[in-house]
PDB file of C-alpha atoms in Angstrom:
ATOM      1  CA  MET A   1       0.000   0.000   0.000  1.00 49.00           C
ATOM      2  CA  SER A   2       1.457   3.378  -0.964  1.00 51.00           C
ATOM      3  CA  SER A   3       0.870   6.702   0.733  1.00 48.00           C
ATOM      4  CA  THR A   4      -0.873   7.962  -2.396  1.00 52.00           C
ATOM      5  CA  THR A   5      -3.446   5.203  -1.927  1.00 55.00           C
ATOM      6  CA  LEU A   6      -4.270   6.831   1.393  1.00 61.00           C
ATOM      7  CA  GLY A   7      -4.559  10.251  -0.236  1.00 67.00           C
ATOM      8  CA  VAL A   8      -1.666  11.659   1.786  1.00 74.00           C
ATOM      9  CA  THR A   9       1.602  12.705   0.202  1.00 83.00           C
ATOM     10  CA  LEU A  10       4.577  14.638   1.427  1.00 85.00           C
ATOM     11  CA  GLU A  11       4.438  16.614  -1.819  1.00 88.00           C
ATOM     12  CA  GLY A  12       0.879  17.740  -1.086  1.00 85.00           C
ATOM     13  CA  HIS A  13       1.759  18.834   2.428  1.00 84.00           C
ATOM     14  CA  VAL A  14       4.822  20.736   1.238  1.00 88.00           C
ATOM     15  CA  ALA A  15       2.789  22.514  -1.458  1.00 88.00           C
ATOM     16  CA  GLN A  16       0.177  23.608   1.101  1.00 86.00           C
ATOM     17  CA  LEU A  17       2.838  24.718   3.565  1.00 87.00           C
ATOM     18  CA  LYS A  18       4.577  26.798   0.884  1.00 89.00           C
ATOM     19  CA  ARG A  19       1.323  28.669   0.224  1.00 89.00           C
ATOM     20  CA  ASP A  20       0.813  29.279   3.929  1.00 86.00           C
ATOM     21  CA  LEU A  21       4.402  30.430   4.432  1.00 91.00           C
ATOM     22  CA  ASP A  22       4.001  32.943   1.609  1.00 90.00           C
ATOM     23  CA  GLY A  23       0.993  34.294   3.498  1.00 90.00           C
ATOM     24  CA  ILE A  24       2.927  35.040   6.689  1.00 93.00           C
ATOM     25  CA  LEU A  25       5.351  37.422   4.995  1.00 95.00           C
ATOM     26  CA  VAL A  26       2.898  40.217   5.854  1.00 95.00           C
ATOM     27  CA  HIS A  27       3.967  39.841   9.511  1.00 96.00           C
ATOM     28  CA  GLU A  28       7.596  40.953   9.058  1.00 96.00           C
ATOM     29  CA  ALA A  29       7.092  44.456  10.478  1.00 97.00           C
ATOM     30  CA  ALA A  30       5.000  43.174  13.387  1.00 98.00           C
ATOM     31  CA  LEU A  31       7.678  40.580  14.230  1.00 98.00           C
ATOM     32  CA  SER A  32      10.290  43.329  14.334  1.00 98.00           C
ATOM     33  CA  GLY A  33       7.953  45.398  16.505  1.00 98.00           C
ATOM     34  CA  LEU A  34       7.407  42.534  18.938  1.00 99.00           C
ATOM     35  CA  ALA A  35      11.152  41.851  19.090  1.00 98.00           C
ATOM     36  CA  ALA A  36      11.760  45.529  19.907  1.00 98.00           C
ATOM     37  CA  ALA A  37       9.033  45.471  22.574  1.00 99.00           C
ATOM     38  CA  LEU A  38      10.559  42.386  24.194  1.00 99.00           C
ATOM     39  CA  LEU A  39      14.055  43.877  24.121  1.00 98.00           C
ATOM     40  CA  ALA A  40      12.778  47.121  25.665  1.00 98.00           C
ATOM     41  CA  SER A  41      10.977  45.167  28.376  1.00 98.00           C
ATOM     42  CA  PHE A  42      14.077  43.099  29.175  1.00 98.00           C
ATOM     43  CA  ALA A  43      16.207  46.267  29.325  1.00 97.00           C
ATOM     44  CA  GLN A  44      13.835  47.681  31.968  1.00 98.00           C
ATOM     45  CA  GLY A  45      13.893  44.507  34.071  1.00 98.00           C
ATOM     46  CA  GLY A  46      10.684  43.137  32.559  1.00 98.00           C
ATOM     47  CA  LYS A  47       9.860  39.641  31.397  1.00 99.00           C
ATOM     48  CA  MET A  48       7.932  37.679  28.806  1.00 99.00           C
ATOM     49  CA  LEU A  49       4.989  35.478  29.784  1.00 99.00           C
ATOM     50  CA  THR A  50       3.458  32.977  27.352  1.00 99.00           C
ATOM     51  CA  CYS A  51       0.358  30.782  27.418  1.00 99.00           C
ATOM     52  CA  GLY A  52      -1.689  28.402  25.291  1.00 98.00           C
ATOM     53  CA  ASN A  53      -3.557  25.073  25.349  1.00 98.00           C
ATOM     54  CA  GLY A  54      -2.469  21.700  23.945  1.00 97.00           C
ATOM     55  CA  GLY A  55      -0.235  22.186  20.905  1.00 96.00           C
ATOM     56  CA  SER A  56      -0.360  25.919  21.525  1.00 97.00           C
ATOM     57  CA  ALA A  57       0.966  25.289  25.048  1.00 98.00           C
ATOM     58  CA  ALA A  58       3.906  23.519  23.427  1.00 98.00           C
ATOM     59  CA  GLU A  59       4.502  26.589  21.244  1.00 98.00           C
ATOM     60  CA  ALA A  60       4.316  28.842  24.303  1.00 98.00           C
ATOM     61  CA  ALA A  61       6.785  26.663  26.209  1.00 98.00           C
ATOM     62  CA  HIS A  62       9.114  26.469  23.215  1.00 98.00           C
ATOM     63  CA  LEU A  63       9.372  30.249  22.928  1.00 98.00           C
ATOM     64  CA  ALA A  64      10.009  30.669  26.663  1.00 98.00           C
ATOM     65  CA  GLU A  65      12.769  28.062  26.688  1.00 97.00           C
ATOM     66  CA  GLU A  66      14.446  29.488  23.584  1.00 96.00           C
ATOM     67  CA  LEU A  67      14.831  32.837  25.346  1.00 96.00           C
ATOM     68  CA  THR A  68      15.620  31.534  28.824  1.00 97.00           C
ATOM     69  CA  GLY A  69      18.030  28.924  27.461  1.00 95.00           C
ATOM     70  CA  ARG A  70      19.392  29.876  24.095  1.00 91.00           C
ATOM     71  CA  PHE A  71      18.217  29.769  20.531  1.00 92.00           C
ATOM     72  CA  TYR A  72      21.184  29.776  18.174  1.00 87.00           C
ATOM     73  CA  ARG A  73      24.113  31.622  19.747  1.00 90.00           C
ATOM     74  CA  GLU A  74      25.639  31.752  23.207  1.00 92.00           C
ATOM     75  CA  ARG A  75      24.276  34.754  25.124  1.00 93.00           C
ATOM     76  CA  LYS A  76      22.886  35.786  28.488  1.00 94.00           C
ATOM     77  CA  SER A  77      19.611  34.234  29.606  1.00 96.00           C
ATOM     78  CA  LEU A  78      16.491  36.286  28.938  1.00 98.00           C
ATOM     79  CA  PRO A  79      13.458  36.190  31.267  1.00 98.00           C
ATOM     80  CA  GLY A  80      10.741  34.074  29.693  1.00 98.00           C
ATOM     81  CA  MET A  81       8.103  32.066  31.546  1.00 98.00           C
ATOM     82  CA  CYS A  82       5.391  29.775  30.191  1.00 99.00           C
ATOM     83  CA  LEU A  83       2.160  29.817  32.208  1.00 99.00           C
ATOM     84  CA  SER A  84       0.970  26.508  30.701  1.00 98.00           C
ATOM     85  CA  ILE A  85       3.406  24.032  32.234  1.00 97.00           C
ATOM     86  CA  ASP A  86       2.860  23.797  36.008  1.00 96.00           C
ATOM     87  CA  GLY A  87       0.225  21.075  36.357  1.00 96.00           C
ATOM     88  CA  THR A  88      -0.219  21.594  40.094  1.00 98.00           C
ATOM     89  CA  LEU A  89      -0.822  25.326  39.697  1.00 97.00           C
ATOM     90  CA  LEU A  90      -3.119  24.886  36.694  1.00 97.00           C
ATOM     91  CA  THR A  91      -5.297  22.346  38.482  1.00 98.00           C
ATOM     92  CA  CYS A  92      -5.384  24.458  41.645  1.00 98.00           C
ATOM     93  CA  ILE A  93      -6.583  27.550  39.792  1.00 98.00           C
ATOM     94  CA  GLY A  94      -8.846  25.501  37.524  1.00 98.00           C
ATOM     95  CA  ASN A  95     -10.482  23.807  40.489  1.00 98.00           C
ATOM     96  CA  ASP A  96     -10.970  26.989  42.523  1.00 98.00           C
ATOM     97  CA  TYR A  97     -11.688  29.555  39.790  1.00 98.00           C
ATOM     98  CA  GLY A  98     -12.509  27.584  36.633  1.00 98.00           C
ATOM     99  CA  PHE A  99     -10.397  26.568  33.635  1.00 98.00           C
ATOM    100  CA  GLU A 100     -11.105  29.940  32.016  1.00 98.00           C
ATOM    101  CA  GLU A 101      -8.983  31.652  34.705  1.00 99.00           C
ATOM    102  CA  ILE A 102      -5.878  29.430  34.677  1.00 99.00           C
ATOM    103  CA  PHE A 103      -3.727  31.977  32.840  1.00 99.00           C
ATOM    104  CA  ALA A 104      -5.393  35.235  33.891  1.00 99.00           C
ATOM    105  CA  ARG A 105      -4.839  34.458  37.563  1.00 98.00           C
ATOM    106  CA  GLN A 106      -1.127  33.926  36.896  1.00 99.00           C
ATOM    107  CA  VAL A 107      -0.922  37.166  34.913  1.00 99.00           C
ATOM    108  CA  GLU A 108      -2.509  38.929  37.882  1.00 98.00           C
ATOM    109  CA  SER A 109       0.165  37.487  40.169  1.00 98.00           C
ATOM    110  CA  LEU A 110       3.258  37.675  37.964  1.00 98.00           C
ATOM    111  CA  GLY A 111       2.597  40.373  35.366  1.00 98.00           C
ATOM    112  CA  ARG A 112       3.933  43.897  35.811  1.00 98.00           C
ATOM    113  CA  PRO A 113       3.494  46.994  33.646  1.00 98.00           C
ATOM    114  CA  GLY A 114       5.931  46.794  30.751  1.00 98.00           C
ATOM    115  CA  ASP A 115       6.087  42.986  30.743  1.00 99.00           C
ATOM    116  CA  VAL A 116       4.993  41.199  27.561  1.00 99.00           C
ATOM    117  CA  LEU A 117       2.299  38.501  27.411  1.00 99.00           C
ATOM    118  CA  ILE A 118       2.176  36.345  24.284  1.00 99.00           C
ATOM    119  CA  GLY A 119      -0.872  34.111  23.832  1.00 99.00           C
ATOM    120  CA  PHE A 120      -1.169  31.182  21.437  1.00 99.00           C
ATOM    121  CA  THR A 121      -4.556  30.004  20.164  1.00 98.00           C
ATOM    122  CA  THR A 122      -5.015  28.569  16.683  1.00 96.00           C
ATOM    123  CA  SER A 123      -8.714  29.468  16.698  1.00 96.00           C
ATOM    124  CA  GLY A 124      -8.298  32.848  18.360  1.00 96.00           C
ATOM    125  CA  ASN A 125     -11.182  31.871  20.634  1.00 97.00           C
ATOM    126  CA  SER A 126      -9.604  30.106  23.633  1.00 98.00           C
ATOM    127  CA  GLU A 127     -11.403  31.661  26.587  1.00 98.00           C
ATOM    128  CA  ASN A 128      -8.533  31.216  29.028  1.00 99.00           C
ATOM    129  CA  VAL A 129      -6.054  32.887  26.661  1.00 99.00           C
ATOM    130  CA  LEU A 130      -8.567  35.662  25.957  1.00 99.00           C
ATOM    131  CA  ARG A 131      -8.992  36.338  29.675  1.00 99.00           C
ATOM    132  CA  ALA A 132      -5.229  36.360  30.177  1.00 99.00           C
ATOM    133  CA  ILE A 133      -4.852  38.964  27.424  1.00 99.00           C
ATOM    134  CA  GLN A 134      -7.624  41.085  28.932  1.00 98.00           C
ATOM    135  CA  ARG A 135      -6.069  40.882  32.409  1.00 99.00           C
ATOM    136  CA  ALA A 136      -2.672  41.755  30.963  1.00 99.00           C
ATOM    137  CA  LYS A 137      -4.070  44.839  29.251  1.00 98.00           C
ATOM    138  CA  GLU A 138      -5.708  45.936  32.517  1.00 98.00           C
ATOM    139  CA  ARG A 139      -2.333  45.619  34.251  1.00 98.00           C
ATOM    140  CA  GLY A 140      -0.346  47.542  31.626  1.00 98.00           C
ATOM    141  CA  LEU A 141       1.388  44.638  29.893  1.00 99.00           C
ATOM    142  CA  ILE A 142       2.207  44.645  26.202  1.00 99.00           C
ATOM    143  CA  THR A 143       0.194  41.907  24.486  1.00 99.00           C
ATOM    144  CA  ALA A 144       0.631  39.712  21.428  1.00 99.00           C
ATOM    145  CA  VAL A 145      -1.261  36.752  20.003  1.00 99.00           C
ATOM    146  CA  PHE A 146      -0.363  34.031  17.520  1.00 98.00           C
ATOM    147  CA  SER A 147      -3.603  32.691  16.056  1.00 97.00           C
ATOM    148  CA  GLY A 148      -5.112  31.321  12.873  1.00 95.00           C
ATOM    149  CA  LYS A 149      -8.008  31.464  10.411  1.00 91.00           C
ATOM    150  CA  THR A 150      -9.796  34.799  10.993  1.00 94.00           C
ATOM    151  CA  GLY A 151      -8.160  35.575  14.340  1.00 96.00           C
ATOM    152  CA  GLY A 152     -11.388  34.825  16.203  1.00 96.00           C
ATOM    153  CA  LYS A 153     -12.254  36.852  19.308  1.00 97.00           C
ATOM    154  CA  MET A 154      -8.607  37.904  19.620  1.00 96.00           C
ATOM    155  CA  LYS A 155      -8.571  39.835  16.346  1.00 97.00           C
ATOM    156  CA  GLY A 156      -7.758  43.471  17.006  1.00 97.00           C
ATOM    157  CA  LEU A 157      -7.346  42.974  20.756  1.00 97.00           C
ATOM    158  CA  CYS A 158      -3.548  42.836  21.101  1.00 98.00           C
ATOM    159  CA  ASP A 159      -0.683  45.218  20.438  1.00 99.00           C
ATOM    160  CA  TYR A 160       0.775  42.647  18.034  1.00 99.00           C
ATOM    161  CA  GLU A 161      -1.158  39.932  16.216  1.00 98.00           C
ATOM    162  CA  PHE A 162       0.039  37.157  13.952  1.00 98.00           C
ATOM    163  CA  ILE A 163      -2.884  35.497  12.191  1.00 97.00           C
ATOM    164  CA  VAL A 164      -2.084  32.563   9.903  1.00 95.00           C
ATOM    165  CA  GLN A 165      -4.867  32.200   7.344  1.00 91.00           C
ATOM    166  CA  SER A 166      -4.267  28.603   6.276  1.00 86.00           C
ATOM    167  CA  GLU A 167      -6.655  26.764   3.956  1.00 82.00           C
ATOM    168  CA  HIS A 168      -5.880  23.521   5.791  1.00 80.00           C
ATOM    169  CA  PRO A 169      -8.801  22.401   7.989  1.00 78.00           C
ATOM    170  CA  SER A 170      -6.652  21.512  11.008  1.00 83.00           C
ATOM    171  CA  ALA A 171      -4.420  23.564  13.287  1.00 90.00           C
ATOM    172  CA  MET A 172      -1.199  21.922  12.142  1.00 89.00           C
ATOM    173  CA  ARG A 173      -0.388  24.346   9.308  1.00 91.00           C
ATOM    174  CA  VAL A 174      -1.083  27.308  11.577  1.00 94.00           C
ATOM    175  CA  GLN A 175       1.300  25.912  14.187  1.00 95.00           C
ATOM    176  CA  GLU A 176       3.989  25.169  11.592  1.00 94.00           C
ATOM    177  CA  CYS A 177       3.851  28.781  10.441  1.00 94.00           C
ATOM    178  CA  HIS A 178       3.880  30.007  14.045  1.00 97.00           C
ATOM    179  CA  GLN A 179       7.017  27.948  14.635  1.00 96.00           C
ATOM    180  CA  LEU A 180       8.877  29.651  11.808  1.00 96.00           C
ATOM    181  CA  MET A 181       7.811  33.106  13.010  1.00 97.00           C
ATOM    182  CA  LEU A 182       8.925  32.255  16.558  1.00 98.00           C
ATOM    183  CA  HIS A 183      12.335  31.211  15.296  1.00 97.00           C
ATOM    184  CA  VAL A 184      12.670  34.463  13.339  1.00 97.00           C
ATOM    185  CA  LEU A 185      11.610  36.384  16.467  1.00 98.00           C
ATOM    186  CA  CYS A 186      14.255  34.608  18.564  1.00 97.00           C
ATOM    187  CA  GLU A 187      16.959  35.259  16.002  1.00 96.00           C
ATOM    188  CA  LYS A 188      16.045  38.961  15.802  1.00 96.00           C
ATOM    189  CA  ILE A 189      16.325  39.220  19.596  1.00 97.00           C
ATOM    190  CA  GLU A 190      19.609  37.305  19.795  1.00 95.00           C
ATOM    191  CA  ARG A 191      21.240  39.402  17.102  1.00 94.00           C
ATOM    192  CA  VAL A 192      20.446  42.607  19.001  1.00 95.00           C
ATOM    193  CA  VAL A 193      21.504  41.174  22.376  1.00 94.00           C
ATOM    194  CA  LEU A 194      24.832  40.115  20.868  1.00 90.00           C
ATOM    195  CA  GLY A 195      25.353  43.420  19.047  1.00 90.00           C
ATOM    196  CA  ILE A 196      25.169  41.861  15.589  1.00 87.00           C
ATOM    197  CA  GLU A 197      22.415  44.323  14.589  1.00 71.00           C
TER     198      GLU A 197
END
């Protein structure tokens, strides 16, 4: 049995991904803006917070570890924290306040004016990410969202938005495009930190 018998080919996936990647080129200026906002926050003693659910939680964690650890070059650690990874804390807040509050409650505790909150939601409609963004805005944080399709409820809400308008019916293409943008974001930040730009 060949993969073409199943209707799935690597060639088809690559062709779709190429179309989607062409579509994210419109985000170049916003990526530079977000990189500058993060660098300004770090320079003032601020930090980056990230959040998301499921695969988006993995994206959020990946970005935080690339900045706290390192991405490509040796450099000082940068303050990044993912709000999606502490199971004990998430279940505590979820049990006492509801799943919708698991990130917002952490933003309330950890977020300071000038910090940056980056939310990940492929639909743009994740209620707990939406509430975190709203709480962050109330507290004076800079906000960004990586989403997909139409941007959902998040569209127009954040200081920086990265909406991947993939034709693919699942979230995977959106997340693949997010991953590339996150790597570009990390490289932009590292180059400035190291004085390359």
